[in-house]
GROMACS .gro file of C-alpha atoms in nm:
model
  444
    1MET     CA    1   2.592   0.000  -1.628
    2ASP     CA    2   2.393  -0.141  -1.937
    3ASN     CA    3   2.013  -0.046  -1.925
    4THR     CA    4   1.785  -0.298  -2.095
    5LEU     CA    5   1.535  -0.035  -2.173
    6ALA     CA    6   1.751   0.163  -2.398
    7LYS     CA    7   1.795  -0.059  -2.680
    8LYS     CA    8   1.542  -0.043  -2.985
    9PHE     CA    9   1.233  -0.274  -2.989
   10GLY     CA   10   1.068  -0.427  -3.242
   11PHE     CA   11   0.754  -0.663  -3.229
   12GLY     CA   12   0.947  -0.965  -3.159
   13SER     CA   13   1.165  -0.805  -2.905
   14LEU     CA   14   0.896  -0.645  -2.752
   15LEU     CA   15   0.705  -0.954  -2.698
   16SER     CA   16   1.000  -1.127  -2.559
   17PHE     CA   17   1.045  -0.871  -2.317
   18ALA     CA   18   0.692  -0.872  -2.189
   19ALA     CA   19   0.661  -1.255  -2.182
   20PRO     CA   20   0.803  -1.338  -1.851
   21ASN     CA   21   0.585  -1.059  -1.712
   22ILE     CA   22   0.272  -1.206  -1.905
   23ILE     CA   23   0.381  -1.538  -1.769
   24MET     CA   24   0.419  -1.411  -1.407
   25MET     CA   25   0.081  -1.259  -1.393
   26VAL     CA   26  -0.056  -1.582  -1.550
   27ILE     CA   27   0.098  -1.753  -1.256
   28LEU     CA   28  -0.007  -1.467  -0.981
   29SER     CA   29  -0.378  -1.563  -1.106
   30MET     CA   30  -0.331  -1.925  -1.041
   31TYR     CA   31  -0.242  -1.852  -0.700
   32ILE     CA   32  -0.616  -1.827  -0.608
   33ILE     CA   33  -0.724  -2.050  -0.895
   34VAL     CA   34  -0.557  -2.337  -0.777
   35ASP     CA   35  -0.666  -2.247  -0.424
   36GLY     CA   36  -1.016  -2.280  -0.561
   37MET     CA   37  -0.943  -2.593  -0.711
   38PHE     CA   38  -0.822  -2.774  -0.421
   39ILE     CA   39  -1.098  -2.616  -0.181
   40ALA     CA   40  -1.358  -2.714  -0.423
   41ARG     CA   41  -1.243  -3.076  -0.437
   42PHE     CA   42  -1.106  -3.143  -0.077
   43VAL     CA   43  -1.335  -2.899   0.110
   44GLY     CA   44  -1.653  -2.867  -0.103
   45THR     CA   45  -1.813  -2.584  -0.318
   46THR     CA   46  -1.964  -2.414   0.016
   47ALA     CA   47  -1.589  -2.356   0.106
   48LEU     CA   48  -1.510  -2.238  -0.229
   49SER     CA   49  -1.770  -1.973  -0.222
   50ALA     CA   50  -1.681  -1.887   0.165
   51VAL     CA   51  -1.331  -1.778   0.004
   52ASN     CA   52  -1.460  -1.590  -0.290
   53MET     CA   53  -1.666  -1.400   0.017
   54PHE     CA   54  -1.304  -1.257   0.152
   55TYR     CA   55  -1.195  -1.165  -0.241
   56PRO     CA   56  -1.312  -0.790  -0.210
   57ALA     CA   57  -1.065  -0.776   0.088
   58LEU     CA   58  -0.782  -0.905  -0.110
   59CYS     CA   59  -0.865  -0.703  -0.375
   60PHE     CA   60  -0.837  -0.378  -0.137
   61GLU     CA   61  -0.483  -0.514  -0.037
   62MET     CA   62  -0.392  -0.550  -0.418
   63ALA     CA   63  -0.528  -0.210  -0.511
   64VAL     CA   64  -0.338  -0.002  -0.275
   65ALA     CA   65  -0.017  -0.258  -0.313
   66ILE     CA   66  -0.012  -0.231  -0.687
   67MET     CA   67  -0.113   0.130  -0.696
   68LEU     CA   68   0.246   0.227  -0.547
   69ALA     CA   69   0.414  -0.039  -0.783
   70THR     CA   70   0.293   0.086  -1.106
   71GLY     CA   71   0.295   0.449  -1.035
   72GLY     CA   72   0.607   0.437  -0.868
   73SER     CA   73   0.774   0.243  -1.161
   74ALA     CA   74   0.667   0.486  -1.450
   75ILE     CA   75   0.840   0.750  -1.193
   76VAL     CA   76   1.152   0.548  -1.161
   77ALA     CA   77   1.185   0.422  -1.518
   78ARG     CA   78   1.111   0.822  -1.650
   79LYS     CA   79   1.376   0.949  -1.441
   80MET     CA   80   1.658   0.651  -1.564
   81GLY     CA   81   1.533   0.744  -1.880
   82GLU     CA   82   1.647   1.109  -1.813
   83GLY     CA   83   1.979   0.985  -1.664
   84LYS     CA   84   1.875   1.070  -1.308
   85GLN     CA   85   1.998   0.742  -1.165
   86LYS     CA   86   2.046   0.825  -0.823
   87GLU     CA   87   1.710   0.971  -0.802
   88ALA     CA   88   1.548   0.660  -0.909
   89GLN     CA   89   1.736   0.461  -0.684
   90ASN     CA   90   1.640   0.661  -0.376
   91ASN     CA   91   1.273   0.649  -0.508
   92LEU     CA   92   1.276   0.294  -0.517
   93SER     CA   93   1.407   0.228  -0.183
   94PHE     CA   94   1.142   0.471  -0.045
   95LEU     CA   95   0.859   0.318  -0.203
   96ILE     CA   96   0.962  -0.033  -0.136
   97THR     CA   97   0.947   0.068   0.253
   98VAL     CA   98   0.605   0.214   0.213
   99GLU     CA   99   0.477  -0.108   0.101
  100LEU     CA  100   0.620  -0.288   0.395
  101LEU     CA  101   0.485  -0.062   0.636
  102ILE     CA  102   0.137  -0.059   0.464
  103GLY     CA  103   0.159  -0.456   0.478
  104VAL     CA  104   0.244  -0.482   0.815
  105ALA     CA  105  -0.044  -0.229   0.913
  106VAL     CA  106  -0.283  -0.453   0.703
  107ALA     CA  107  -0.135  -0.793   0.887
  108LEU     CA  108  -0.251  -0.644   1.234
  109LEU     CA  109  -0.583  -0.453   1.150
  110GLY     CA  110  -0.681  -0.726   0.924
  111ASN     CA  111  -0.668  -1.008   1.223
  112LEU     CA  112  -0.817  -0.770   1.471
  113PHE     CA  113  -1.129  -0.731   1.264
  114ALA     CA  114  -1.155  -1.004   1.020
  115GLY     CA  115  -1.480  -1.162   1.179
  116GLY     CA  116  -1.670  -0.801   1.174
  117LEU     CA  117  -1.522  -0.758   0.793
  118MET     CA  118  -1.649  -1.065   0.664
  119SER     CA  119  -1.985  -0.994   0.822
  120LEU     CA  120  -2.000  -0.647   0.615
  121LEU     CA  121  -1.889  -0.852   0.299
  122GLY     CA  122  -2.235  -1.064   0.349
  123ALA     CA  123  -2.088  -1.385   0.439
  124SER     CA  124  -2.394  -1.615   0.523
  125PRO     CA  125  -2.385  -1.813   0.823
  126ALA     CA  126  -2.274  -2.129   0.654
  127GLN     CA  127  -1.984  -1.923   0.463
  128THR     CA  128  -1.860  -1.735   0.779
  129PRO     CA  129  -1.645  -1.983   0.987
  130LEU     CA  130  -1.443  -2.055   0.686
  131THR     CA  131  -1.409  -1.733   0.559
  132VAL     CA  132  -1.272  -1.591   0.873
  133ALA     CA  133  -1.015  -1.854   0.888
  134TYR     CA  134  -0.910  -1.811   0.552
  135ALA     CA  135  -0.873  -1.429   0.576
  136ARG     CA  136  -0.677  -1.431   0.938
  137ILE     CA  137  -0.419  -1.621   0.782
  138ILE     CA  138  -0.391  -1.411   0.430
  139PHE     CA  139  -0.389  -1.107   0.652
  140ALA     CA  140  -0.118  -1.255   0.828
  141PHE     CA  141   0.091  -1.268   0.519
  142ALA     CA  142   0.028  -0.917   0.389
  143PRO     CA  143   0.383  -0.751   0.443
  144ALA     CA  144   0.490  -1.044   0.205
  145PHE     CA  145   0.189  -1.001  -0.036
  146PHE     CA  146   0.286  -0.609  -0.069
  147LEU     CA  147   0.659  -0.667  -0.125
  148GLN     CA  148   0.593  -0.947  -0.394
  149THR     CA  149   0.349  -0.757  -0.557
  150ALA     CA  150   0.611  -0.430  -0.593
  151PHE     CA  151   0.907  -0.634  -0.678
  152GLN     CA  152   0.727  -0.805  -0.961
  153THR     CA  153   0.674  -0.461  -1.096
  154PHE     CA  154   1.036  -0.329  -1.014
  155PHE     CA  155   1.215  -0.641  -1.162
  156VAL     CA  156   1.070  -0.502  -1.497
  157THR     CA  157   1.182  -0.143  -1.455
  158ALA     CA  158   1.548  -0.295  -1.354
  159GLY     CA  159   1.525  -0.473  -1.664
  160LYS     CA  160   1.517  -0.839  -1.513
  161PRO     CA  161   1.161  -0.952  -1.602
  162THR     CA  162   1.294  -1.326  -1.631
  163LEU     CA  163   1.410  -1.294  -1.295
  164GLY     CA  164   1.092  -1.199  -1.178
  165LEU     CA  165   0.936  -1.466  -1.372
  166ALA     CA  166   1.165  -1.721  -1.203
  167VAL     CA  167   1.077  -1.633  -0.859
  168THR     CA  168   0.692  -1.634  -0.913
  169ILE     CA  169   0.708  -1.966  -1.084
  170LEU     CA  170   0.887  -2.077  -0.748
  171GLY     CA  171   0.637  -1.923  -0.538
  172GLY     CA  172   0.339  -2.046  -0.757
  173ALA     CA  173   0.497  -2.427  -0.719
  174ALA     CA  174   0.544  -2.393  -0.382
  175ASN     CA  175   0.159  -2.266  -0.358
  176ILE     CA  176   0.066  -2.565  -0.551
  177VAL     CA  177   0.251  -2.840  -0.357
  178LEU     CA  178   0.159  -2.732  -0.031
  179ASP     CA  179  -0.211  -2.681  -0.109
  180TYR     CA  180  -0.191  -3.030  -0.188
  181VAL     CA  181  -0.001  -3.141   0.120
  182PHE     CA  182  -0.189  -2.910   0.355
  183MET     CA  183  -0.550  -3.008   0.219
  184ALA     CA  184  -0.531  -3.363   0.143
  185PRO     CA  185  -0.283  -3.571   0.352
  186LEU     CA  186  -0.318  -3.333   0.670
  187ASN     CA  187  -0.657  -3.233   0.605
  188MET     CA  188  -0.640  -2.823   0.708
  189GLY     CA  189  -0.946  -2.751   0.496
  190VAL     CA  190  -0.918  -2.362   0.402
  191GLU     CA  191  -0.639  -2.280   0.651
  192GLY     CA  192  -0.437  -2.505   0.463
  193ALA     CA  193  -0.536  -2.305   0.133
  194ALA     CA  194  -0.434  -1.977   0.300
  195LEU     CA  195  -0.115  -2.111   0.472
  196ALA     CA  196   0.029  -2.248   0.120
  197THR     CA  197  -0.101  -1.893  -0.086
  198GLY     CA  198   0.102  -1.726   0.196
  199ILE     CA  199   0.404  -1.940   0.192
  200GLY     CA  200   0.384  -1.858  -0.187
  201TYR     CA  201   0.391  -1.480  -0.116
  202CYS     CA  202   0.701  -1.478   0.052
  203ILE     CA  203   0.937  -1.633  -0.204
  204PRO     CA  204   0.940  -1.349  -0.436
  205ALA     CA  205   0.918  -1.105  -0.142
  206ILE     CA  206   1.235  -1.245  -0.003
  207SER     CA  207   1.368  -1.279  -0.350
  208GLY     CA  208   1.341  -0.903  -0.406
  209ILE     CA  209   1.485  -0.818  -0.112
  210VAL     CA  210   1.796  -0.991  -0.194
  211PHE     CA  211   1.816  -0.873  -0.549
  212PHE     CA  212   1.790  -0.481  -0.471
  213LEU     CA  213   1.996  -0.495  -0.182
  214PHE     CA  214   2.311  -0.701  -0.327
  215SER     CA  215   2.296  -0.635  -0.700
  216ARG     CA  216   2.506  -0.350  -0.720
  217LYS     CA  217   2.590  -0.361  -1.075
  218ASN     CA  218   2.243  -0.336  -1.178
  219PRO     CA  219   2.083   0.011  -1.256
  220LEU     CA  220   1.844  -0.030  -0.969
  221CYS     CA  221   1.926  -0.138  -0.644
  222PHE     CA  222   1.835  -0.018  -0.270
  223VAL     CA  223   2.013   0.312  -0.086
  224LYS     CA  224   1.939   0.436   0.227
  225PRO     CA  225   1.582   0.574   0.163
  226SER     CA  226   1.480   0.909   0.271
  227PHE     CA  227   1.129   1.065   0.277
  228ASP     CA  228   1.008   1.209  -0.036
  229GLY     CA  229   0.632   1.313  -0.011
  230GLY     CA  230   0.600   1.465  -0.364
  231VAL     CA  231   0.703   1.076  -0.512
  232LEU     CA  232   0.485   0.940  -0.283
  233LEU     CA  233   0.185   1.154  -0.386
  234HIS     CA  234   0.279   1.133  -0.754
  235ALA     CA  235   0.304   0.748  -0.746
  236CYS     CA  236  -0.049   0.731  -0.564
  237THR     CA  237  -0.197   0.960  -0.821
  238ASN     CA  238   0.015   0.801  -1.142
  239GLY     CA  239  -0.111   0.433  -1.023
  240SER     CA  240  -0.468   0.552  -0.954
  241SER     CA  241  -0.607   0.392  -1.207
  242GLU     CA  242  -0.469   0.053  -1.136
  243MET     CA  243  -0.588   0.104  -0.787
  244VAL     CA  244  -0.955   0.194  -0.919
  245THR     CA  245  -0.946  -0.110  -1.100
  246ASN     CA  246  -0.850  -0.338  -0.767
  247LEU     CA  247  -1.109  -0.144  -0.567
  248ALA     CA  248  -1.376  -0.191  -0.862
  249ASN     CA  249  -1.297  -0.552  -0.868
  250ALA     CA  250  -1.366  -0.561  -0.497
  251VAL     CA  251  -1.711  -0.350  -0.506
  252THR     CA  252  -1.795  -0.585  -0.826
  253THR     CA  253  -1.733  -0.913  -0.658
  254PHE     CA  254  -1.910  -0.816  -0.336
  255LEU     CA  255  -2.243  -0.718  -0.569
  256PHE     CA  256  -2.190  -1.036  -0.778
  257ASN     CA  257  -2.168  -1.259  -0.475
  258TYR     CA  258  -2.484  -1.092  -0.314
  259THR     CA  259  -2.713  -1.088  -0.636
  260LEU     CA  260  -2.645  -1.452  -0.694
  261LEU     CA  261  -2.667  -1.558  -0.340
  262GLN     CA  262  -3.018  -1.411  -0.376
  263PHE     CA  263  -3.066  -1.618  -0.710
  264HIS     CA  264  -2.899  -1.941  -0.619
  265GLY     CA  265  -2.777  -1.965  -0.240
  266GLU     CA  266  -2.413  -2.051  -0.182
  267ASP     CA  267  -2.433  -2.238  -0.525
  268GLY     CA  268  -2.463  -1.919  -0.717
  269VAL     CA  269  -2.175  -1.772  -0.532
  270ALA     CA  270  -1.921  -2.099  -0.625
  271ALA     CA  271  -2.071  -2.061  -0.982
  272ILE     CA  272  -1.942  -1.692  -1.012
  273THR     CA  273  -1.622  -1.788  -0.846
  274ILE     CA  274  -1.535  -2.013  -1.081
  275VAL     CA  275  -1.682  -1.774  -1.392
  276LEU     CA  276  -1.451  -1.526  -1.216
  277TYR     CA  277  -1.145  -1.738  -1.255
  278PHE     CA  278  -1.139  -1.728  -1.627
  279GLN     CA  279  -1.165  -1.352  -1.608
  280TYR     CA  280  -0.858  -1.360  -1.415
  281ILE     CA  281  -0.667  -1.537  -1.651
  282PHE     CA  282  -0.767  -1.305  -1.960
  283THR     CA  283  -0.679  -0.971  -1.719
  284ALA     CA  284  -0.350  -1.131  -1.635
  285LEU     CA  285  -0.272  -1.198  -1.995
  286TYR     CA  286  -0.334  -0.832  -2.072
  287PHE     CA  287  -0.228  -0.651  -1.737
  288GLY     CA  288   0.088  -0.870  -1.790
  289TYR     CA  289   0.173  -0.751  -2.138
  290SER     CA  290   0.082  -0.387  -2.071
  291ASN     CA  291   0.274  -0.363  -1.740
  292GLY     CA  292   0.543  -0.539  -1.896
  293ILE     CA  293   0.623  -0.301  -2.157
  294ALA     CA  294   0.526   0.006  -1.948
  295PRO     CA  295   0.866   0.073  -1.826
  296ILE     CA  296   0.960   0.046  -2.176
  297ILE     CA  297   0.726   0.311  -2.277
  298SER     CA  298   0.792   0.538  -1.976
  299TYR     CA  299   1.205   0.536  -2.069
  300LYS     CA  300   1.108   0.637  -2.433
  301TYR     CA  301   0.885   0.905  -2.358
  302GLY     CA  302   1.168   1.037  -2.105
  303SER     CA  303   1.418   1.020  -2.381
  304ASP     CA  304   1.165   1.179  -2.646
  305ASP     CA  305   1.229   0.884  -2.865
  306ARG     CA  306   0.905   0.928  -3.098
  307GLU     CA  307   0.986   0.660  -3.356
  308GLN     CA  308   0.993   0.405  -3.089
  309LEU     CA  309   0.692   0.511  -2.920
  310GLN     CA  310   0.486   0.461  -3.247
  311GLY     CA  311   0.642   0.132  -3.313
  312ILE     CA  312   0.540   0.012  -2.968
  313PHE     CA  313   0.200   0.102  -2.997
  314LYS     CA  314   0.122  -0.068  -3.365
  315SER     CA  315   0.308  -0.395  -3.213
  316SER     CA  316   0.077  -0.343  -2.909
  317VAL     CA  317  -0.251  -0.339  -3.125
  318ILE     CA  318  -0.111  -0.637  -3.318
  319PHE     CA  319  -0.052  -0.819  -2.990
  320LEU     CA  320  -0.412  -0.734  -2.878
  321ILE     CA  321  -0.597  -0.844  -3.185
  322VAL     CA  322  -0.415  -1.182  -3.186
  323SER     CA  323  -0.416  -1.263  -2.842
  324THR     CA  324  -0.780  -1.195  -2.802
  325VAL     CA  325  -0.871  -1.462  -3.066
  326ILE     CA  326  -0.650  -1.700  -2.989
  327SER     CA  327  -0.719  -1.736  -2.620
  328ASN     CA  328  -1.120  -1.697  -2.669
  329ILE     CA  329  -1.104  -1.978  -2.922
  330LEU     CA  330  -0.919  -2.217  -2.688
  331ILE     CA  331  -1.116  -2.107  -2.399
  332HIS     CA  332  -1.471  -2.177  -2.567
  333LEU     CA  333  -1.306  -2.557  -2.660
  334ALA     CA  334  -1.204  -2.630  -2.327
  335ILE     CA  335  -1.473  -2.469  -2.083
  336GLY     CA  336  -1.681  -2.788  -2.044
  337GLY     CA  337  -1.365  -3.001  -1.913
  338ILE     CA  338  -1.237  -2.707  -1.712
  339LEU     CA  339  -1.559  -2.661  -1.530
  340THR     CA  340  -1.540  -3.044  -1.396
  341ILE     CA  341  -1.198  -2.963  -1.250
  342PHE     CA  342  -1.400  -2.770  -0.961
  343THR     CA  343  -1.750  -2.942  -0.964
  344PRO     CA  344  -1.933  -3.256  -1.124
  345ALA     CA  345  -2.047  -3.197  -1.464
  346GLY     CA  346  -2.452  -3.182  -1.450
  347SER     CA  347  -2.451  -3.076  -1.076
  348SER     CA  348  -2.608  -2.726  -1.004
  349VAL     CA  349  -2.315  -2.548  -0.970
  350TYR     CA  350  -2.168  -2.658  -1.301
  351ASN     CA  351  -2.479  -2.571  -1.490
  352ILE     CA  352  -2.530  -2.217  -1.361
  353ALA     CA  353  -2.177  -2.180  -1.428
  354LEU     CA  354  -2.210  -2.318  -1.803
  355HIS     CA  355  -2.487  -2.092  -1.860
  356GLY     CA  356  -2.340  -1.771  -1.666
  357PHE     CA  357  -2.007  -1.814  -1.881
  358SER     CA  358  -2.187  -1.852  -2.243
  359ILE     CA  359  -2.312  -1.471  -2.176
  360TYR     CA  360  -1.997  -1.338  -1.939
  361SER     CA  361  -1.730  -1.451  -2.198
  362ILE     CA  362  -1.822  -1.166  -2.447
  363ALA     CA  363  -1.629  -0.948  -2.229
  364PHE     CA  364  -1.298  -1.137  -2.282
  365LEU     CA  365  -1.318  -0.992  -2.682
  366VAL     CA  366  -1.288  -0.631  -2.558
  367MET     CA  367  -1.118  -0.596  -2.245
  368GLY     CA  368  -0.766  -0.621  -2.350
  369LEU     CA  369  -0.824  -0.262  -2.493
  370GLY     CA  370  -0.927  -0.109  -2.215
  371ILE     CA  371  -0.657  -0.229  -1.970
  372PHE     CA  372  -0.352  -0.190  -2.216
  373SER     CA  373  -0.499   0.211  -2.283
  374SER     CA  374  -0.509   0.248  -1.904
  375ALA     CA  375  -0.163   0.126  -1.830
  376LEU     CA  376  -0.046   0.306  -2.164
  377PHE     CA  377  -0.131   0.649  -1.994
  378THR     CA  378   0.009   0.560  -1.652
  379ALA     CA  379   0.321   0.514  -1.823
  380PHE     CA  380   0.302   0.845  -1.984
  381SER     CA  381   0.248   0.955  -1.599
  382ASP     CA  382  -0.082   1.080  -1.698
  383GLY     CA  383  -0.243   0.919  -1.408
  384LYS     CA  384  -0.557   1.133  -1.468
  385THR     CA  385  -0.661   0.989  -1.817
  386SER     CA  386  -0.541   0.633  -1.698
  387ALA     CA  387  -0.766   0.639  -1.392
  388VAL     CA  388  -1.071   0.779  -1.587
  389ILE     CA  389  -1.057   0.519  -1.837
  390SER     CA  390  -0.981   0.219  -1.565
  391PHE     CA  391  -1.300   0.390  -1.325
  392SER     CA  392  -1.530   0.411  -1.620
  393ARG     CA  393  -1.485   0.060  -1.739
  394THR     CA  394  -1.436  -0.133  -1.398
  395PHE     CA  395  -1.634   0.071  -1.178
  396ILE     CA  396  -1.910   0.325  -1.332
  397PHE     CA  397  -2.042   0.099  -1.601
  398ILE     CA  398  -2.029  -0.215  -1.406
  399VAL     CA  399  -2.162  -0.116  -1.096
  400GLY     CA  400  -2.460   0.033  -1.295
  401ALA     CA  401  -2.517  -0.253  -1.492
  402ILE     CA  402  -2.526  -0.510  -1.205
  403MET     CA  403  -2.764  -0.315  -1.014
  404LEU     CA  404  -2.971  -0.201  -1.310
  405LEU     CA  405  -2.998  -0.514  -1.546
  406PRO     CA  406  -3.081  -0.802  -1.324
  407MET     CA  407  -3.411  -0.554  -1.241
  408ILE     CA  408  -3.500  -0.597  -1.622
  409LEU     CA  409  -3.342  -0.946  -1.735
  410ASP     CA  410  -3.361  -1.103  -1.383
  411GLU     CA  411  -3.034  -1.362  -1.315
  412THR     CA  412  -2.937  -1.297  -1.736
  413GLY     CA  413  -2.853  -0.939  -1.659
  414VAL     CA  414  -2.598  -1.031  -1.394
  415TRP     CA  415  -2.396  -1.181  -1.626
  416LEU     CA  416  -2.460  -0.939  -1.898
  417ALA     CA  417  -2.318  -0.697  -1.683
  418VAL     CA  418  -1.972  -0.705  -1.760
  419PRO     CA  419  -1.981  -0.741  -2.082
  420LEU     CA  420  -2.175  -0.435  -2.142
  421ALA     CA  421  -1.935  -0.246  -1.918
  422GLU     CA  422  -1.631  -0.367  -2.125
  423LEU     CA  423  -1.788  -0.245  -2.468
  424LEU     CA  424  -1.869   0.108  -2.285
  425GLY     CA  425  -1.513   0.116  -2.167
  426ALA     CA  426  -1.355  -0.009  -2.513
  427VAL     CA  427  -1.538   0.335  -2.646
  428VAL     CA  428  -1.418   0.529  -2.402
  429SER     CA  429  -1.070   0.372  -2.449
  430ILE     CA  430  -1.078   0.478  -2.833
  431ILE     CA  431  -1.183   0.838  -2.765
  432TYR     CA  432  -0.904   0.894  -2.542
  433LEU     CA  433  -0.659   0.725  -2.748
  434ILE     CA  434  -0.754   0.962  -3.038
  435VAL     CA  435  -0.766   1.274  -2.834
  436LYS     CA  436  -0.425   1.210  -2.666
  437LYS     CA  437  -0.221   1.119  -2.979
  438ASN     CA  438  -0.077   1.478  -3.049
  439LYS     CA  439   0.020   1.484  -2.714
  440PHE     CA  440   0.232   1.181  -2.655
  441HIS     CA  441   0.325   1.092  -3.012
  442TYR     CA  442   0.239   0.735  -3.037
  443ILE     CA  443   0.029   0.774  -3.361
  444ALA     CA  444   0.278   0.922  -3.640
   0.00000   0.00000   0.00000
């Protein structure tokens, strides 16, 4: 059986391999953004702020799902590089089964405790009925969400990133079309947005089941799974940095919502919701690239191909620099027009978001380095280093900054929190990249 990961990669072929995953991650980020756009236009900015109150709960789902997917993918890819094909197939089958079972548990518990959870997340009286209605439907689709997250990672590990992209595009297209149908002609409000998103999850989930069940010529396919506690523990620890990133997103979103609710009420929450949409796109770009090439790094590390590891690292540095410059120029040129998609120019939400973005966007200049560094060490199965990088930049620094800076700089301190945290996170990443270079040989 041909193994795509075994071939030699230059800058062009590396980017070509990662491109489907980059596009896929951007499309995934568009799930939430498109929901927000339709909700703001057809239901209102209070509803938009209500949906964002649920986002910490969704981050928790993503944290668990992506922990198992990325941590498990590194294990599977490394075993493929070592020639342990049957072990790789069993690990895949076992981890997918775990993802499904957790998804079922989340669906049941989420619907049972939706009301109490939304109150805990700080939803205001105006937001609560909208937030709970949205949450119940999204929770119901948790099994599909967990499978979608897993398959989008394992499609890349199986050397089929284009297939992952195709099914994600189909899911995204379905989400966009159904958003309009459910919220405009059918007037279903936030329930329509949630239903459209859930149906979008189902397309990659079902496609992944079909592919890995019937594609026996591929190096990775389903076999009868057997329980392996060691692999589960290794996947959890190895993917802990990705889990930390998403848990940190949950905490920081909660803190942003709470703090801006004090300064501007529901308009402040709507404004931070819109600004966070831009962050989703940037993180999707860097996560897409980093996770897209992670199986290659794991494979080359497993086969001790130091020349390729060094070439991949150099190519990645070039990608980070070029993509950061181009994407930041484009987003700053377009920001005024993009904001009007969500709220009319000159409105309270528009003015708050525009002011906040001018400060918050400094973070986009440096966040790529932290994301790539964390993913790099995950690919090397060095989950501890990956977790330290991720935990520092996405939790310790951000939470500390959000809690301290507003006390000194008022509202401006809220918007400065993430840029400061990303800058400090970049410093931590550079330190570890220097310290670990002789162990993993990614620098000559």
